[in-house]
CSV table of N, CA and C in Angstrom, one decimal:
chain,number,residue,atom,x,y,z
Y,108,TRP,N,-4.8,5.0,-6.1
Y,108,TRP,CA,-3.5,5.0,-6.8
Y,108,TRP,C,-2.8,6.4,-6.7
Y,109,LEU,N,-3.5,7.4,-6.2
Y,109,LEU,CA,-2.9,8.7,-6.0
Y,109,LEU,C,-3.0,9.0,-4.5
Y,110,PRO,N,-1.9,9.6,-4.0
Y,110,PRO,CA,-1.9,10.0,-2.6
Y,110,PRO,C,-2.9,11.1,-2.4
Y,111,ALA,N,-3.4,11.2,-1.2
Y,111,ALA,CA,-4.5,12.2,-0.9
Y,111,ALA,C,-4.0,13.6,-1.1
Y,112,GLU,N,-2.7,13.9,-1.0
Y,112,GLU,CA,-2.2,15.2,-1.1
Y,112,GLU,C,-1.7,15.6,-2.6
Y,113,HIS,N,-1.9,14.6,-3.5
Y,113,HIS,CA,-1.4,14.8,-4.9
Y,113,HIS,C,-2.2,15.9,-5.5
Y,114,GLU,N,-1.6,16.6,-6.5
Y,114,GLU,CA,-2.3,17.7,-7.2
Y,114,GLU,C,-3.5,17.3,-7.9
Y,115,TYR,N,-3.7,16.0,-8.3
Y,115,TYR,CA,-4.9,15.5,-9.0
Y,115,TYR,C,-5.9,14.9,-8.0
Y,116,ARG,N,-5.8,15.2,-6.7
Y,116,ARG,CA,-6.6,14.5,-5.7
Y,116,ARG,C,-8.1,14.7,-6.0
Y,117,GLY,N,-8.5,15.7,-6.7
Y,117,GLY,CA,-9.9,16.0,-7.0
Y,117,GLY,C,-10.5,14.9,-7.8
Y,118,MET,N,-9.7,14.1,-8.5
Y,118,MET,CA,-10.2,13.0,-9.3
Y,118,MET,C,-10.9,12.0,-8.4
Y,119,HIS,N,-10.5,11.8,-7.2
Y,119,HIS,CA,-11.2,10.9,-6.3
Y,119,HIS,C,-12.6,11.3,-5.9
Y,120,HIS,N,-12.9,12.6,-6.0
Y,120,HIS,CA,-14.2,13.1,-5.6
Y,120,HIS,C,-15.1,13.5,-6.7
Y,121,ALA,N,-14.7,13.2,-7.9
Y,121,ALA,CA,-15.5,13.5,-9.1
Y,121,ALA,C,-16.8,12.6,-9.1
Y,122,ASP,N,-17.9,13.2,-9.5
Y,122,ASP,CA,-19.1,12.5,-9.7
Y,122,ASP,C,-19.2,11.9,-11.1
Y,123,VAL,N,-19.1,10.6,-11.2
Y,123,VAL,CA,-19.1,9.9,-12.5
Y,123,VAL,C,-20.4,9.3,-12.8
Y,124,SER,N,-21.5,9.6,-12.1
Y,124,SER,CA,-22.8,9.0,-12.3
Y,124,SER,C,-23.3,9.2,-13.7
Y,125,ARG,N,-23.1,10.4,-14.3
Y,125,ARG,CA,-23.5,10.7,-15.7
Y,125,ARG,C,-22.8,9.8,-16.7
Y,126,ALA,N,-21.5,9.6,-16.4
Y,126,ALA,CA,-20.7,8.7,-17.3
Y,126,ALA,C,-21.2,7.3,-17.3
Y,127,HIS,N,-21.5,6.8,-16.1
Y,127,HIS,CA,-22.1,5.4,-15.9
Y,127,HIS,C,-23.5,5.4,-16.6
Y,128,ALA,N,-24.3,6.4,-16.4
Y,128,ALA,CA,-25.6,6.4,-17.1
Y,128,ALA,C,-25.5,6.4,-18.6
Y,129,ALA,N,-24.4,7.0,-19.1
Y,129,ALA,CA,-24.2,7.1,-20.5
Y,129,ALA,C,-23.6,5.8,-21.1
Y,130,GLY,N,-23.3,4.8,-20.2
Y,130,GLY,CA,-22.8,3.6,-20.7
Y,130,GLY,C,-21.3,3.3,-20.3
Y,131,LEU,N,-20.7,4.1,-19.5
Y,131,LEU,CA,-19.3,3.8,-19.1
Y,131,LEU,C,-19.3,2.4,-18.4
Y,132,ARG,N,-18.3,1.6,-18.8
Y,132,ARG,CA,-18.2,0.3,-18.2
Y,132,ARG,C,-16.8,0.2,-17.5
Y,133,CYS,N,-16.8,-0.1,-16.3
Y,133,CYS,CA,-15.5,-0.3,-15.6
Y,133,CYS,C,-15.1,-1.7,-15.8
Y,134,ARG,N,-13.8,-1.9,-16.2
Y,134,ARG,CA,-13.3,-3.2,-16.6
Y,134,ARG,C,-13.0,-3.9,-15.3
Y,135,PRO,N,-13.1,-5.3,-15.3
Y,135,PRO,CA,-12.7,-6.1,-14.2
Y,135,PRO,C,-11.2,-6.0,-14.0
Y,136,LEU,N,-10.8,-6.1,-12.7
Y,136,LEU,CA,-9.4,-6.0,-12.4
Y,136,LEU,C,-8.6,-7.0,-13.1
Y,137,THR,N,-9.1,-8.2,-13.2
Y,137,THR,CA,-8.3,-9.3,-13.9
Y,137,THR,C,-8.1,-9.0,-15.3
Y,138,GLU,N,-9.1,-8.4,-16.0
Y,138,GLU,CA,-8.9,-8.0,-17.4
Y,138,GLU,C,-7.8,-6.9,-17.5
Y,139,THR,N,-7.9,-5.9,-16.6
Y,139,THR,CA,-6.9,-4.8,-16.6
Y,139,THR,C,-5.5,-5.4,-16.4
Y,140,VAL,N,-5.3,-6.3,-15.4
Y,140,VAL,CA,-4.0,-6.8,-15.2
Y,140,VAL,C,-3.5,-7.6,-16.4
Y,141,ALA,N,-4.4,-8.5,-17.0
Y,141,ALA,CA,-4.0,-9.3,-18.1
Y,141,ALA,C,-3.5,-8.4,-19.3
Y,142,ASP,N,-4.3,-7.3,-19.5
Y,142,ASP,CA,-3.9,-6.4,-20.6
Y,142,ASP,C,-2.6,-5.7,-20.3
Y,143,THR,N,-2.4,-5.2,-19.1
Y,143,THR,CA,-1.2,-4.6,-18.7
Y,143,THR,C,0.0,-5.5,-18.9
Y,144,TRP,N,-0.2,-6.7,-18.4
Y,144,TRP,CA,0.9,-7.7,-18.5
Y,144,TRP,C,1.2,-8.0,-20.0
Y,145,ALA,N,0.2,-8.1,-20.9
Y,145,ALA,CA,0.5,-8.3,-22.3
Y,145,ALA,C,1.2,-7.1,-22.9
Y,146,TRP,N,0.8,-5.9,-22.5
Y,146,TRP,CA,1.5,-4.7,-22.9
Y,146,TRP,C,3.0,-4.7,-22.5
Y,147,LEU,N,3.2,-5.0,-21.2
Y,147,LEU,CA,4.6,-5.1,-20.7
Y,147,LEU,C,5.5,-6.1,-21.5
Y,148,LEU,N,4.9,-7.2,-21.8
Y,148,LEU,CA,5.6,-8.2,-22.6
Y,148,LEU,C,5.9,-7.7,-24.0
Y,149,SER,N,5.0,-6.9,-24.5
Y,149,SER,CA,5.2,-6.4,-25.9
Y,149,SER,C,6.3,-5.3,-26.0
Y,150,VAL,N,6.6,-4.7,-24.8
Y,150,VAL,CA,7.7,-3.6,-24.8
Y,150,VAL,C,8.9,-4.2,-24.1
Y,151,GLY,N,9.1,-5.5,-24.0
Y,151,GLY,CA,10.2,-6.1,-23.3
Y,151,GLY,C,10.2,-5.9,-21.8
Y,152,LYS,N,9.1,-5.9,-21.2
Y,152,LYS,CA,8.9,-5.8,-19.7
Y,152,LYS,C,9.5,-4.6,-19.1
Y,153,ALA,N,9.8,-3.6,-19.9
Y,153,ALA,CA,10.3,-2.3,-19.4
Y,153,ALA,C,9.7,-1.2,-20.1
Y,154,PRO,N,8.6,-0.6,-19.6
Y,154,PRO,CA,8.0,0.6,-20.3
Y,154,PRO,C,9.0,1.7,-20.3
Y,155,ALA,N,8.8,2.6,-21.3
Y,155,ALA,CA,9.6,3.8,-21.5
Y,155,ALA,C,9.6,4.6,-20.2
Y,156,ARG,N,10.8,5.2,-19.8
Y,156,ARG,CA,10.9,6.0,-18.6
Y,156,ARG,C,10.9,7.5,-19.0
Y,157,ARG,N,10.4,8.3,-18.2
Y,157,ARG,CA,10.5,9.7,-18.4
Y,157,ARG,C,11.8,10.2,-17.9
Y,158,SER,N,12.5,11.0,-18.7
Y,158,SER,CA,13.8,11.5,-18.4
Y,158,SER,C,13.8,12.6,-17.2
Y,159,ASP,N,12.6,13.2,-17.0
Y,159,ASP,CA,12.6,14.2,-15.9
Y,159,ASP,C,12.2,13.6,-14.6
Y,160,LEU,N,12.1,12.3,-14.5
Y,160,LEU,CA,11.8,11.6,-13.2
Y,160,LEU,C,12.9,10.6,-12.8
Y,161,PRO,N,13.2,10.5,-11.5
Y,161,PRO,CA,14.2,9.5,-11.1
Y,161,PRO,C,13.7,8.1,-11.4
Y,162,ALA,N,14.7,7.2,-11.6
Y,162,ALA,CA,14.4,5.8,-11.9
Y,162,ALA,C,13.6,5.2,-10.7
Y,163,PRO,N,12.7,4.3,-10.9
Y,163,PRO,CA,11.9,3.7,-9.8
Y,163,PRO,C,12.8,2.8,-9.0
Y,164,GLY,N,12.4,2.5,-7.8
Y,164,GLY,CA,13.1,1.6,-6.9
Y,164,GLY,C,14.1,2.3,-6.0
Y,165,LEU,N,14.7,1.5,-5.2
Y,165,LEU,CA,15.7,1.9,-4.3
Y,165,LEU,C,17.1,2.1,-5.0
Y,166,ASP,N,17.9,3.0,-4.4
Y,166,ASP,CA,19.3,3.1,-4.9
Y,166,ASP,C,19.9,1.8,-4.5
Y,167,PRO,N,20.7,1.2,-5.5
Y,167,PRO,CA,21.3,-0.2,-5.2
Y,167,PRO,C,22.0,-0.3,-3.9
Y,168,ALA,N,22.8,0.8,-3.5
Y,168,ALA,CA,23.5,0.7,-2.2
Y,168,ALA,C,22.5,0.6,-1.0
Y,169,ARG,N,21.5,1.4,-1.1
Y,169,ARG,CA,20.5,1.4,0.0
Y,169,ARG,C,19.8,0.0,0.1
Y,170,GLU,N,19.5,-0.6,-1.1
Y,170,GLU,CA,18.8,-1.9,-1.1
Y,170,GLU,C,19.8,-2.9,-0.5
Y,171,ARG,N,21.1,-2.9,-0.9
Y,171,ARG,CA,22.0,-3.9,-0.3
Y,171,ARG,C,22.1,-3.7,1.2
Y,172,ALA,N,22.1,-2.5,1.7
Y,172,ALA,CA,22.2,-2.3,3.2
Y,172,ALA,C,20.9,-2.8,3.9
Y,173,ALA,N,19.7,-2.5,3.2
Y,173,ALA,CA,18.5,-3.0,3.8
Y,173,ALA,C,18.4,-4.5,3.9
Y,174,LEU,N,18.8,-5.1,2.8
Y,174,LEU,CA,18.8,-6.6,2.7
Y,174,LEU,C,19.8,-7.2,3.7
Y,175,ALA,N,21.0,-6.6,3.9
Y,175,ALA,CA,21.9,-7.1,4.8
Y,175,ALA,C,21.4,-7.0,6.2
Y,176,ALA,N,20.7,-5.9,6.6
Y,176,ALA,CA,20.2,-5.7,7.9
Y,176,ALA,C,19.1,-6.8,8.1
Y,177,TRP,N,18.3,-7.0,7.1
Y,177,TRP,CA,17.2,-8.0,7.2
Y,177,TRP,C,17.7,-9.4,7.4
Y,178,HIS,N,18.7,-9.7,6.7
Y,178,HIS,CA,19.3,-11.1,6.8
Y,178,HIS,C,20.1,-11.3,8.1
Y,179,ALA,N,20.6,-10.2,8.7
Y,179,ALA,CA,21.4,-10.3,9.9
Y,179,ALA,C,20.5,-10.5,11.1
Y,180,CYS,N,19.3,-10.3,11.1
Y,180,CYS,CA,18.4,-10.5,12.2
Y,180,CYS,C,17.8,-11.9,12.2
Y,181,ALA,N,17.9,-12.6,13.3
Y,181,ALA,CA,17.5,-14.0,13.4
Y,181,ALA,C,16.0,-14.1,13.1
Y,182,CYS,N,15.2,-13.1,13.5
Y,182,CYS,CA,13.8,-13.3,13.3
Y,182,CYS,C,13.3,-12.9,11.9
Y,183,GLY,N,14.2,-12.4,11.1
Y,183,GLY,CA,13.8,-12.1,9.7
Y,183,GLY,C,13.3,-10.7,9.6
Y,184,ARG,N,13.4,-9.9,10.6
Y,184,ARG,CA,13.0,-8.5,10.5
Y,184,ARG,C,14.2,-7.6,10.6
Y,185,ALA,N,14.1,-6.5,10.0
Y,185,ALA,CA,15.2,-5.5,10.0
Y,185,ALA,C,15.4,-4.9,11.4
Y,186,ARG,N,14.3,-4.7,12.1
Y,186,ARG,CA,14.4,-4.3,13.5
Y,186,ARG,C,13.4,-5.0,14.3
Y,187,PRO,N,13.7,-5.2,15.6
Y,187,PRO,CA,12.8,-6.0,16.4
Y,187,PRO,C,11.5,-5.3,16.5
Y,188,ALA,N,10.4,-6.1,16.6
Y,188,ALA,CA,9.1,-5.5,16.8
Y,188,ALA,C,8.9,-4.9,18.2
Y,189,ARG,N,8.3,-3.8,18.3
Y,189,ARG,CA,8.0,-3.2,19.6
Y,189,ARG,C,6.8,-4.0,20.3
Y,190,ARG,N,7.0,-4.4,21.5
Y,190,ARG,CA,5.9,-5.0,22.2
Y,190,ARG,C,5.0,-4.0,22.7
Y,191,GLN,N,3.7,-4.3,22.5
Y,191,GLN,CA,2.7,-3.4,23.0
Y,191,GLN,C,2.4,-3.8,24.5
Y,192,PRO,N,2.2,-2.8,25.3
Y,192,PRO,CA,1.9,-3.1,26.7
Y,192,PRO,C,0.5,-3.8,26.8
Y,193,VAL,N,0.4,-4.8,27.7
Y,193,VAL,CA,-0.8,-5.5,27.9
Y,193,VAL,C,-1.7,-4.7,28.7
Y,194,ARG,N,-2.9,-4.5,28.2
Y,194,ARG,CA,-4.0,-3.7,29.0
Y,194,ARG,C,-4.5,-4.7,30.0
Y,195,ARG,N,-4.7,-4.2,31.2
Y,195,ARG,CA,-5.3,-5.1,32.3
Y,195,ARG,C,-6.6,-4.5,32.7
Y,196,CYS,N,-7.5,-5.5,33.1
Y,196,CYS,CA,-8.8,-5.1,33.7
Y,196,CYS,C,-8.6,-4.5,35.0
Y,197,ARG,N,-9.3,-3.4,35.3
Y,197,ARG,CA,-9.1,-2.7,36.6
Y,197,ARG,C,-9.6,-3.5,37.7
Y,198,ALA,N,-10.7,-4.3,37.5
Y,198,ALA,CA,-11.3,-5.0,38.6
Y,198,ALA,C,-10.5,-6.3,38.9
Y,199,SER,N,-10.2,-7.1,37.9
Y,199,SER,CA,-9.5,-8.4,38.1
Y,199,SER,C,-8.0,-8.4,38.0
Y,200,GLY,N,-7.5,-7.4,37.2
Y,200,GLY,CA,-6.1,-7.4,37.0
Y,200,GLY,C,-5.6,-8.4,35.9
Y,201,ARG,N,-6.6,-9.1,35.3
Y,201,ARG,CA,-6.3,-10.0,34.2
Y,201,ARG,C,-6.1,-9.2,32.9
Y,202,PRO,N,-5.5,-9.8,31.9
Y,202,PRO,CA,-5.4,-9.1,30.6
Y,202,PRO,C,-6.8,-8.8,30.0
Y,203,CYS,N,-6.9,-7.6,29.5
Y,203,CYS,CA,-8.2,-7.1,29.0
Y,203,CYS,C,-8.2,-7.1,27.5
Y,204,ARG,N,-9.2,-7.7,26.9
Y,204,ARG,CA,-9.4,-7.7,25.5
Y,204,ARG,C,-10.1,-6.5,25.0
Y,205,GLY,N,-10.7,-5.7,25.9
Y,205,GLY,CA,-11.4,-4.5,25.5
Y,205,GLY,C,-12.8,-4.8,24.9
Y,206,THR,N,-13.4,-6.0,25.1
Y,206,THR,CA,-14.7,-6.3,24.6
Y,206,THR,C,-15.8,-5.8,25.4
Y,207,SER,N,-15.6,-5.7,26.7
Y,207,SER,CA,-16.7,-5.2,27.5
Y,207,SER,C,-16.4,-3.9,28.1
Y,208,ARG,N,-17.4,-3.0,28.1
Y,208,ARG,CA,-17.1,-1.6,28.6
Y,208,ARG,C,-18.2,-1.3,29.7
Y,209,ARG,N,-17.9,-1.8,30.9
Y,209,ARG,CA,-18.9,-1.4,32.0
Y,209,ARG,C,-18.5,-0.1,32.6
Y,210,ARG,N,-19.4,0.7,33.0
Y,210,ARG,CA,-19.2,2.0,33.5
Y,210,ARG,C,-19.5,2.0,35.0
């Protein structure tokens, strides 16, 4: 939940074996989600925001532009997918799946 370059990145490398040995219990994800949802409902589905941070989400104008571009494309994508070149077997010229590696 933290990017690798975040200032608290050391948290990902901390040894917590002593905490587990002392009885730390990791909650199941379903329990965490249920409790978080209950908390959100208790605060009107909108937790308090910090005044020193920008509001979450896209700027409304950028969101409208992105949705318009997405809806304008017949395939449902904002931009066409790039086709990957087909790798071919050197010996037969047929499409290669890369499963066999003879030398």
